[in-house]
Structure formats: C-alpha cells, structure tokens
Amino acid sequence: MIIKLDHISYSGKYSDAKSIFNKFIKYDIDFEEKDLLNIECKNELFNETQIKHDLYMMKCNNELPIEITLYANCTNDEPMLDVRDKKIFIKSNDPSATEKLFFDVGFKRKDDYVYLKPIMDNTEVKIYVEPSYSTYNRKLDNFGYSSLAFWSSNIDKDREKYHKLGYKVTDIEKLLVNGKILDIFFLNGNNGEILEFIGVDKNR
C-alpha cells in the first residue's frame, strides 16, 4: 500500500545543473548524494548506460517534492509527465489504461482527475491524464519529469501484487541514500509510465 509520495523525478545532464536548479529556485535542497551508483534494475529504464548519478532532494512548503537527478547524458525528448500548480499531468496514448494503472495502485476518481490521500501526506496527490497521440520514449534519462516515487508499507507484497496484475516490475534492490538502506523496485506501465516504490530495509 502506498503511504506517501516521496518525489517526482526531474532528470537532466550534469552540464545543465545550473539551469535546472533555476527552474526550482524557490526550493531548498533537503539532502544530496553525489556519484551515486545506479542500481541494476534501472538499466532497462535507461536510453543508454548510466553508471552513476547525482541526486538532490528538493523541498518547498506546500509544493510537491522534487528529486533532481543528473546523469552524464540525457535524451532530448518531450516528457510524458508535467507538474503545474501542485498537479501532476500525464500524457497517454491510452488514458483509460493509464487511469487503470493508478486505480490498481490505490488511486480513486474525482471529477476529471484521479487522486490518492496517502496516510503520511497532508494533501491529496492529484493526477490528470491527458490523451496524446505522440509516441513517447519514456525513460528515466530523458530530459524533464520522468517518474513518480512512492513509499510502500510492504514492498514485497506490493511488487507481487503488481506482478500478478500483469505489470512489468523489476527486482527489488537495495540502495544507500541519505544514511538509510532502501529497498526499491520500479513498475513500468503498459503505456510507459514509470513508478518507483520505496521501502525501508526491515533488517536495519
């Protein structure tokens, strides 16, 4: 079960760091990690080999949390995701299938959007699915917003659930971030949506 929105990833190149940070000028850096090795399960979600990345967790009161992720290179591609006015927008070739994905991970419908109120968040996560006929190359190392990351109450159970529902899920791997060992897996939706699920290593 999702218990919190951890972040929305915004990807870019090391060389573009200054311009990227200017996009989030009202945000503060909560923590950062430099030269962090990429876990193997991310490889299938890259356009090209990315051995390391820099990570900056960005926080701002009453704004959605953003993780700036910098790679050696990024593909210049129109992102599938966008964030405007504390709302998340997803372009989809099959809006009904994209909405079903979010229903399967716990979201509900309200008016023209789907939403979730995780128990550890103060506000709803609102997602607007927009129909699009463009063919997107949806990868983690595209420029711009690339994925959504959520905390899971039971990462093993959630991975098994989504696997049985027919979604493509990676193995669970461990990553040391901000002094914590995290369990992480990725779900790749049928339209290329990328969701990251995070759990704390129960042995720590």
XYZ file of C-alpha atoms in Angstrom:
204
model
C 0.000 0.000 0.000
C 1.211 3.492 -0.830
C 1.750 5.530 2.326
C 3.486 8.620 0.924
C 4.501 10.420 -2.253
C 8.283 10.568 -1.950
C 9.079 12.639 -5.022
C 8.658 13.384 -8.686
C 11.915 12.862 -10.591
C 13.289 15.578 -12.835
C 16.183 14.377 -14.979
C 18.954 16.270 -16.700
C 22.652 16.337 -17.535
C 25.461 17.293 -15.191
C 26.328 20.124 -17.554
C 22.805 21.572 -17.279
C 22.745 21.637 -13.475
C 22.655 25.437 -13.166
C 19.687 25.903 -15.487
C 17.818 23.014 -13.863
C 18.231 24.416 -10.372
C 16.958 27.753 -11.658
C 13.675 26.027 -12.528
C 13.270 25.177 -8.843
C 14.699 28.362 -7.389
C 12.114 28.576 -4.586
C 13.016 25.059 -3.415
C 15.667 24.169 -0.840
C 17.956 21.129 -1.014
C 16.852 18.717 1.705
C 19.789 16.366 1.038
C 22.087 15.393 -1.808
C 24.107 12.407 -2.984
C 27.000 12.695 -5.435
C 28.354 9.946 -7.720
C 25.704 7.500 -6.553
C 25.885 4.173 -8.369
C 22.716 3.262 -10.247
C 21.104 0.029 -9.144
C 20.961 -2.623 -11.866
C 17.168 -2.686 -12.094
C 17.240 0.843 -13.566
C 19.238 -0.295 -16.604
C 16.190 -1.419 -18.558
C 14.630 2.000 -17.980
C 17.541 3.952 -19.489
C 18.167 5.014 -23.076
C 21.865 4.317 -22.594
C 24.226 3.042 -19.916
C 24.258 5.329 -16.881
C 26.764 4.143 -14.291
C 26.318 6.952 -11.761
C 24.066 9.884 -10.990
C 23.837 12.873 -8.699
C 20.673 13.191 -6.633
C 19.184 16.287 -4.994
C 16.007 16.018 -2.926
C 14.210 19.334 -3.202
C 11.584 20.518 -0.742
C 9.372 23.602 -0.589
C 6.432 24.259 1.717
C 3.086 23.479 0.065
C 4.765 22.250 -3.133
C 5.223 18.740 -4.479
C 8.601 17.182 -3.563
C 11.043 17.058 -6.463
C 14.137 14.904 -6.922
C 16.623 16.376 -9.375
C 18.594 13.514 -10.916
C 21.642 14.345 -13.011
C 23.248 11.926 -15.472
C 26.211 12.099 -17.829
C 23.798 12.383 -20.722
C 20.063 12.681 -21.335
C 17.935 12.254 -24.424
C 16.243 15.393 -25.672
C 12.672 14.163 -25.623
C 9.275 15.571 -24.774
C 8.482 14.285 -21.264
C 5.381 12.271 -20.521
C 4.977 13.991 -17.155
C 4.483 17.602 -16.172
C 3.802 19.432 -12.912
C 1.724 22.601 -12.777
C 0.031 24.270 -9.810
C 0.690 21.291 -7.487
C -0.966 18.959 -10.001
C 0.634 16.113 -11.948
C -0.199 15.740 -15.647
C 0.446 12.561 -17.620
C 0.204 12.333 -21.398
C -1.037 8.934 -22.509
C -1.798 7.141 -25.763
C -4.382 5.124 -23.820
C -5.844 7.265 -20.997
C -8.161 4.516 -19.733
C -5.214 2.102 -19.320
C -3.153 4.777 -17.549
C -6.033 5.525 -15.183
C -6.450 1.786 -14.534
C -2.786 1.610 -13.517
C -3.350 4.292 -10.907
C -6.573 2.649 -9.727
C -4.576 -0.578 -9.290
C -2.041 1.182 -7.034
C -4.774 2.755 -4.899
C -5.956 5.952 -6.590
C -9.632 6.911 -6.950
C -11.510 9.093 -9.407
C -12.793 12.573 -8.606
C -14.217 14.813 -11.334
C -11.605 14.959 -14.134
C -8.643 13.580 -12.208
C -7.521 10.625 -10.112
C -6.305 11.153 -6.591
C -4.787 9.486 -3.563
C -4.534 10.721 0.011
C -1.620 8.708 1.460
C -1.715 8.348 5.237
C 1.639 10.140 5.635
C 0.809 13.084 3.350
C -1.110 16.178 4.348
C -2.704 16.708 0.943
C -4.041 14.665 -1.944
C -1.849 13.594 -4.848
C -3.786 14.729 -7.939
C -3.087 13.272 -11.377
C -4.677 14.471 -14.599
C -4.410 12.037 -17.519
C -4.313 13.817 -20.869
C -4.877 11.988 -24.181
C -1.974 12.246 -26.596
C -1.187 10.643 -29.931
C 2.542 11.287 -29.749
C 4.926 8.369 -29.394
C 6.987 8.974 -26.283
C 10.295 7.368 -25.483
C 9.629 7.084 -21.754
C 12.892 6.556 -19.925
C 14.481 7.705 -16.693
C 17.275 9.512 -18.542
C 15.030 11.719 -20.658
C 15.081 15.440 -20.029
C 12.401 16.692 -17.648
C 9.964 14.899 -15.368
C 10.397 11.152 -15.760
C 8.806 9.177 -12.906
C 6.779 9.193 -9.695
C 8.149 7.646 -6.490
C 6.049 6.366 -3.597
C 6.751 4.876 -0.178
C 5.268 1.413 0.272
C 4.102 -0.112 3.557
C 5.121 -3.585 2.310
C 7.333 -3.510 -0.746
C 7.466 -7.308 -1.239
C 3.683 -7.590 -1.114
C 3.194 -4.649 -3.465
C 5.665 -5.975 -6.019
C 3.956 -9.362 -6.036
C 0.538 -7.721 -6.386
C 1.531 -5.641 -9.416
C 3.318 -8.598 -10.983
C 0.144 -10.693 -10.712
C -1.853 -7.861 -12.259
C 0.347 -8.162 -15.336
C 2.581 -5.122 -14.954
C 6.274 -5.252 -15.718
C 8.151 -4.919 -12.431
C 11.877 -5.008 -11.738
C 13.588 -6.939 -8.996
C 13.849 -5.309 -5.578
C 17.309 -3.891 -4.980
C 18.956 -2.047 -2.110
C 20.369 1.473 -2.231
C 22.018 3.552 0.484
C 20.536 7.060 0.347
C 20.798 9.789 2.982
C 22.118 7.310 5.542
C 19.283 4.809 5.033
C 19.301 1.472 3.222
C 16.242 1.451 0.992
C 14.501 -1.373 -0.871
C 13.478 -0.199 -4.342
C 11.675 -1.560 -7.374
C 10.191 0.023 -10.490
C 6.876 -0.614 -12.212
C 6.707 0.037 -15.944
C 3.117 0.621 -17.080
C 1.654 -0.527 -20.386
C 1.969 2.999 -21.808
C 5.466 3.521 -20.471
C 4.532 5.056 -17.133
C 7.361 4.652 -14.627
C 6.548 4.329 -10.927
C 9.197 3.796 -8.261
C 8.323 2.074 -4.986
C 10.473 2.505 -1.892
C 10.584 0.623 1.383
C 12.946 0.725 4.350
C 15.179 -2.317 4.750
C 13.479 -4.260 7.557
C 16.821 -5.611 8.760
C 18.143 -2.154 9.640
